[in-house]
Short mmCIF file of C-alpha atoms in Angstrom, two decimals:
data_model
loop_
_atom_site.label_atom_id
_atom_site.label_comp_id
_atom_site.label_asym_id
_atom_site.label_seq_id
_atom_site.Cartn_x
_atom_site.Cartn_y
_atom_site.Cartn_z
CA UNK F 1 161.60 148.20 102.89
CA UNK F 2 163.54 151.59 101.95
CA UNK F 3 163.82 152.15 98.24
CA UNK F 4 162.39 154.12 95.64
CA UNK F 5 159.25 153.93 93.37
CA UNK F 6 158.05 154.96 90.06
CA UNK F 7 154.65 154.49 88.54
CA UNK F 8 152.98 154.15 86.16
CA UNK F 9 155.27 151.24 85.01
CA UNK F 10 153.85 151.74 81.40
CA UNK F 11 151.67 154.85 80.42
CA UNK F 12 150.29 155.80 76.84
CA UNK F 13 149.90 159.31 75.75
CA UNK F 14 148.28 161.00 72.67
CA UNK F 15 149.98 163.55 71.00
CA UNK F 16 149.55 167.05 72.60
CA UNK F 17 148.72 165.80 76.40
CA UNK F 18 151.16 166.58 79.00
CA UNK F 19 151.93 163.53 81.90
CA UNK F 20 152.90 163.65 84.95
CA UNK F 21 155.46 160.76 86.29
CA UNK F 22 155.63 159.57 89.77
CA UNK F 23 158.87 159.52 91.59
CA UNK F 24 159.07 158.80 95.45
CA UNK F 25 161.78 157.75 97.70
CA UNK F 26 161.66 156.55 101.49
CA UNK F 27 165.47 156.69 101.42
CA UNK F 28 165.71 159.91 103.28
CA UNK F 29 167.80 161.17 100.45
CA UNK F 30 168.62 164.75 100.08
CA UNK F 31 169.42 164.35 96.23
CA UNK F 32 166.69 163.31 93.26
CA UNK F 33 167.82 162.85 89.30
CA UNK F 34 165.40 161.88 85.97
CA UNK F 35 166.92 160.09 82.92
CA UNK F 36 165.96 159.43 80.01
CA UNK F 37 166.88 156.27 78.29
CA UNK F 38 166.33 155.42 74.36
CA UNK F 39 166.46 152.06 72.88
CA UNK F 40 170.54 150.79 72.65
CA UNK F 41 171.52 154.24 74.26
CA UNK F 42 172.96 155.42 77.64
CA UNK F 43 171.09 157.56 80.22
CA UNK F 44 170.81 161.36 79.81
CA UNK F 45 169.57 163.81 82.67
CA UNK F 46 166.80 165.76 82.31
CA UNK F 47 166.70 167.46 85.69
CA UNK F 48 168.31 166.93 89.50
CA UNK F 49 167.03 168.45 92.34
CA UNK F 50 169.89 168.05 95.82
CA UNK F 51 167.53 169.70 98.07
CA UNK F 52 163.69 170.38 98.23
CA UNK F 53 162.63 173.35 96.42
CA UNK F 54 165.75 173.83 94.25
CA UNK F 55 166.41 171.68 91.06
CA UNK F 56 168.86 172.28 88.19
CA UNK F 57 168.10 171.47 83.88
CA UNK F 58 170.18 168.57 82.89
CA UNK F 59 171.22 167.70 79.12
CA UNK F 60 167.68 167.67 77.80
CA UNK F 61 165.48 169.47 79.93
CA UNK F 62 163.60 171.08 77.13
CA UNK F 63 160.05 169.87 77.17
CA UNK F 64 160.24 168.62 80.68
CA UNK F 65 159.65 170.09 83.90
CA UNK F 66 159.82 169.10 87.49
CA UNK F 67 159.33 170.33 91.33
CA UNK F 68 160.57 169.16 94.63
CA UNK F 69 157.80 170.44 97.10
CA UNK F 70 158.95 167.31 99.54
CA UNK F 71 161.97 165.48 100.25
CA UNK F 72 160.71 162.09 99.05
CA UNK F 73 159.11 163.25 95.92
CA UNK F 74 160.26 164.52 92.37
CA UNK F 75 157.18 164.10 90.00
CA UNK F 76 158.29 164.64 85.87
CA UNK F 77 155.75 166.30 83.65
CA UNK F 78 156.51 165.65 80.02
CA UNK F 79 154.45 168.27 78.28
CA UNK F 80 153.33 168.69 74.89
CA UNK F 81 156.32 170.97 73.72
CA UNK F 82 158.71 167.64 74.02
CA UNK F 83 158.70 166.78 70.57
CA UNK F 84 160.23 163.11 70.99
CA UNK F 85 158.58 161.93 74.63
CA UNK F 86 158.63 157.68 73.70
CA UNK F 87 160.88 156.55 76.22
CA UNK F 88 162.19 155.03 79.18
CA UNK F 89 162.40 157.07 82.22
CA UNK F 90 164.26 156.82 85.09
CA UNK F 91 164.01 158.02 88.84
CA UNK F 92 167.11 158.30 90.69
CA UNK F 93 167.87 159.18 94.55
CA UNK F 94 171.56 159.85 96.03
CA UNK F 95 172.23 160.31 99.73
CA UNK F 96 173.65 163.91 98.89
CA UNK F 97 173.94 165.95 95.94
CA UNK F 98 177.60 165.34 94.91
CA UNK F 99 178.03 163.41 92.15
CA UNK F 100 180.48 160.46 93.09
CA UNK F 101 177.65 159.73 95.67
CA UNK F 102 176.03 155.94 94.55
CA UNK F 103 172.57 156.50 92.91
CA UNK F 104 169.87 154.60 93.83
CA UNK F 105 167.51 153.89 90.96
CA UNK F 106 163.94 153.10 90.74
CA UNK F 107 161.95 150.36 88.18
CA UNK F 108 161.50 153.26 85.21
CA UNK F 109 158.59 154.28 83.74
CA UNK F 110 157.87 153.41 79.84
CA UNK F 111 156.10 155.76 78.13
CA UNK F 112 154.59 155.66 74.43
CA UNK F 113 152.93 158.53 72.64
CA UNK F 114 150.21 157.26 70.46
CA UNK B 1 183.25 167.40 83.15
CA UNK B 2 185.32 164.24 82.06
CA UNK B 3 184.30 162.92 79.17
CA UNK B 4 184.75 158.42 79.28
CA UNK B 5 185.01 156.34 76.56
CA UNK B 6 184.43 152.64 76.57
CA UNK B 7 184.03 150.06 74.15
CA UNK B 8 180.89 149.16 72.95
CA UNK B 9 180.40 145.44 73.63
CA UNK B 10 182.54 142.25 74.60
CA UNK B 11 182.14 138.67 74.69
CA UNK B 12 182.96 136.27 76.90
CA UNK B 13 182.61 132.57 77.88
CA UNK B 14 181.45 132.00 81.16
CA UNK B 15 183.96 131.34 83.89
CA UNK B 16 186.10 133.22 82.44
CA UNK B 17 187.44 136.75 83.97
CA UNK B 18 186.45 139.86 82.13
CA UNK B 19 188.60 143.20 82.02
CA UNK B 20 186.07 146.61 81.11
CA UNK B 21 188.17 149.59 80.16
CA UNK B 22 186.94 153.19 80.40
CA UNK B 23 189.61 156.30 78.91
CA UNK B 24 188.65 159.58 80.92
CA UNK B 25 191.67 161.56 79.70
CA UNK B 26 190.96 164.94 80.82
CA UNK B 27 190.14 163.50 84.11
CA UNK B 28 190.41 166.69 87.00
CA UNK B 29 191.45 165.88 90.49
CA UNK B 30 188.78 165.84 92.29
CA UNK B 31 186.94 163.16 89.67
CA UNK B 32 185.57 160.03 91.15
CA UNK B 33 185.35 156.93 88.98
CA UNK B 34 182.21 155.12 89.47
CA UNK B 35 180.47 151.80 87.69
CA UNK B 36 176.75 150.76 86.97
CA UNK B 37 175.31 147.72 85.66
CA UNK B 38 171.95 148.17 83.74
CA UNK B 39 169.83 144.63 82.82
CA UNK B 40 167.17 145.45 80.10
CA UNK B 41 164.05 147.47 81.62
CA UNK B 42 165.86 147.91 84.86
CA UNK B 43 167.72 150.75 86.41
CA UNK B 44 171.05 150.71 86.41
CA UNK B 45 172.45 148.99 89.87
CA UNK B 46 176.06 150.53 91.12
CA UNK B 47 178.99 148.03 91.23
CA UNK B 48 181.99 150.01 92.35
CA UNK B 49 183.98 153.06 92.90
CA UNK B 50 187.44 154.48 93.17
CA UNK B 51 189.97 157.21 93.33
CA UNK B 52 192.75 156.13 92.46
CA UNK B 53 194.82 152.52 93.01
CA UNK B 54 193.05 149.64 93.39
CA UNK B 55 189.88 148.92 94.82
CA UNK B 56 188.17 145.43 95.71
CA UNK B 57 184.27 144.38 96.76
CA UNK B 58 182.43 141.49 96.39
CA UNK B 59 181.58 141.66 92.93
CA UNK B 60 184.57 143.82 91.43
CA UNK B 61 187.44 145.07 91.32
CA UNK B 62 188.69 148.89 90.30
CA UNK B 63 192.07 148.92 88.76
CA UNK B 64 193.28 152.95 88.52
CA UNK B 65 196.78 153.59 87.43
CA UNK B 66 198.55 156.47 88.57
CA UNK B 67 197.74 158.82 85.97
CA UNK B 68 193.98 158.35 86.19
CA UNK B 69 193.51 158.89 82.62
CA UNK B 70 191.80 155.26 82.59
CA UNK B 71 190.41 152.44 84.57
CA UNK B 72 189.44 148.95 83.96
CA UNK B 73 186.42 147.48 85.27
CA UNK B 74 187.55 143.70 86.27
CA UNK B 75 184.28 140.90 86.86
CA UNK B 76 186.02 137.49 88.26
CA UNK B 77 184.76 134.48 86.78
CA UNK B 78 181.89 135.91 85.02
CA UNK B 79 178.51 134.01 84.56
CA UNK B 80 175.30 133.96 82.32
CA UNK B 81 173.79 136.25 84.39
CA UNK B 82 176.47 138.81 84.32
CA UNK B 83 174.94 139.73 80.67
CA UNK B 84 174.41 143.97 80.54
CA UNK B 85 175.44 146.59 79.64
CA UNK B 86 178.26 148.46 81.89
CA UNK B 87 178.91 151.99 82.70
CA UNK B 88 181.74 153.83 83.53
CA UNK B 89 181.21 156.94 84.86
CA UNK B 90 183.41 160.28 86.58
CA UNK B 91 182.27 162.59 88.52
CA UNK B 92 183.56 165.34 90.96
CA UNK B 93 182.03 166.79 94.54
CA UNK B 94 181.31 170.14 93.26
CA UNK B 95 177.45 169.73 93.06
CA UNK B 96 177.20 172.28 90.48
CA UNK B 97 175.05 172.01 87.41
CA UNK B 98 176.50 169.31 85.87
CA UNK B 99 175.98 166.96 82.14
CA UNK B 100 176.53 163.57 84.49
CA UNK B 101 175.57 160.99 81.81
CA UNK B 102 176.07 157.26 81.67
CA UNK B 103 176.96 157.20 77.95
CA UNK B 104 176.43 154.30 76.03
CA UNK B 105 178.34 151.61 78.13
CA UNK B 106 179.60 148.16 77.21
CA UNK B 107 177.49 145.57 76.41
CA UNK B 108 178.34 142.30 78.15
CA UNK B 109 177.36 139.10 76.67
CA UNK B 110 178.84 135.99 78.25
CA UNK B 111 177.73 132.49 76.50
CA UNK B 112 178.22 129.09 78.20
#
């Protein structure tokens, strides 16, 4: 089955610890996004990658980094210096990096800082 | 980028046909107009896409006048399970650093 996965599907943090967020696609897709999503509000993007070893900050990428060492993969560490981390997060995967091409997106990730 | 506006929620009875509009008035020319469904705790799920006219799938239909500066979103004979929240979206081919966002949609509810 081609699609793409996140995981944890929930994951608790204390204050000051940095996480790391699994992304991975079998989709053979060239292009990778992360959203965030807060309660009653739209996506934003944090960071999209179109091609391994190159990704570009989105709205909020303060806080947040990424890296795109293989095609199928784009892992999100929240660190400690995102002030406001409780949130949903979600993977997404495109066939190329333009931006009418239809995203693909995986289950999310929900994470809580205790 | 083109900013969209959309209303925040509608209601409808189900069977019924609803009409989503989006206003992207500073829409360039090479803008696509895409939409997404999102359920609750899910990714969002694309339903359609168009340039300009009127485009027809399964599930929707794309109406896009000629001046682009809006499109409507039309679900035929909606049902229960049609409830979420809708986004319009427009974006263009240049693959540059871009604020893509989904905003924050409509928010379907149909009722029996």
């Amino acid at each position: 089955d081609g699609g793409i996965t996140q995981s944890p599907k929930y994951l608790f943090r204390k204050e000051g610890q940095n996480v790391t967020l699994s992304c991975e696609q079998n989709l053979n897709h060239d292009a990778m996004y992360w959203y965030r999503q807060d309660p009653g509000q739209g996506l934003r993007l944090i960071y999209y990658s179109q091609i391994v070893n190159d990704f570009q900050k989105g709205d909020i990428a303060e806080g947040y980094s990424v890296s795109r060492e293989k095609k199928e993969s784009f892992p999100l560490t929240v660190t400690s210096a995102q002030k406001n981390p409780t949130a949903f997060y979600l993977c997404a995967s495109s066939l190329r990096g333009e931006f009418y091409n239809e995203q693909f997106f995986g289950p999310g990730t929900r994470l809580t800082v205790l | 980028l083109a900013k969209t506006t959309q209303p925040i929620s509608m209601d409808s009875y189900e069977g019924q046909e609803v009409n989503i509009t989006c206003s992207h008035n500073n829409i360039a020319t090479n803008d696509y107009i895409t939409w997404y469904q999102q359920f609750p705790s899910q990714g969002p799920r694309f339903i359609i896409q168009g340039y300009k006219t009127k485009v027809t799938n399964e599930v929707a239909s794309l109406f896009i006048p000629a001046d682009r500066k809006s499109s409507t979103l039309s679900l035929p004979r909606v049902s229960l399970s049609d409830t979420a929240v809708y986004y319009c979206l427009v974006g263009d081919d240049t693959g540059t650093a871009s604020k893509l966002t989904f905003g924050t949609g409509t928010r379907l509810q149909v009722t029996l």
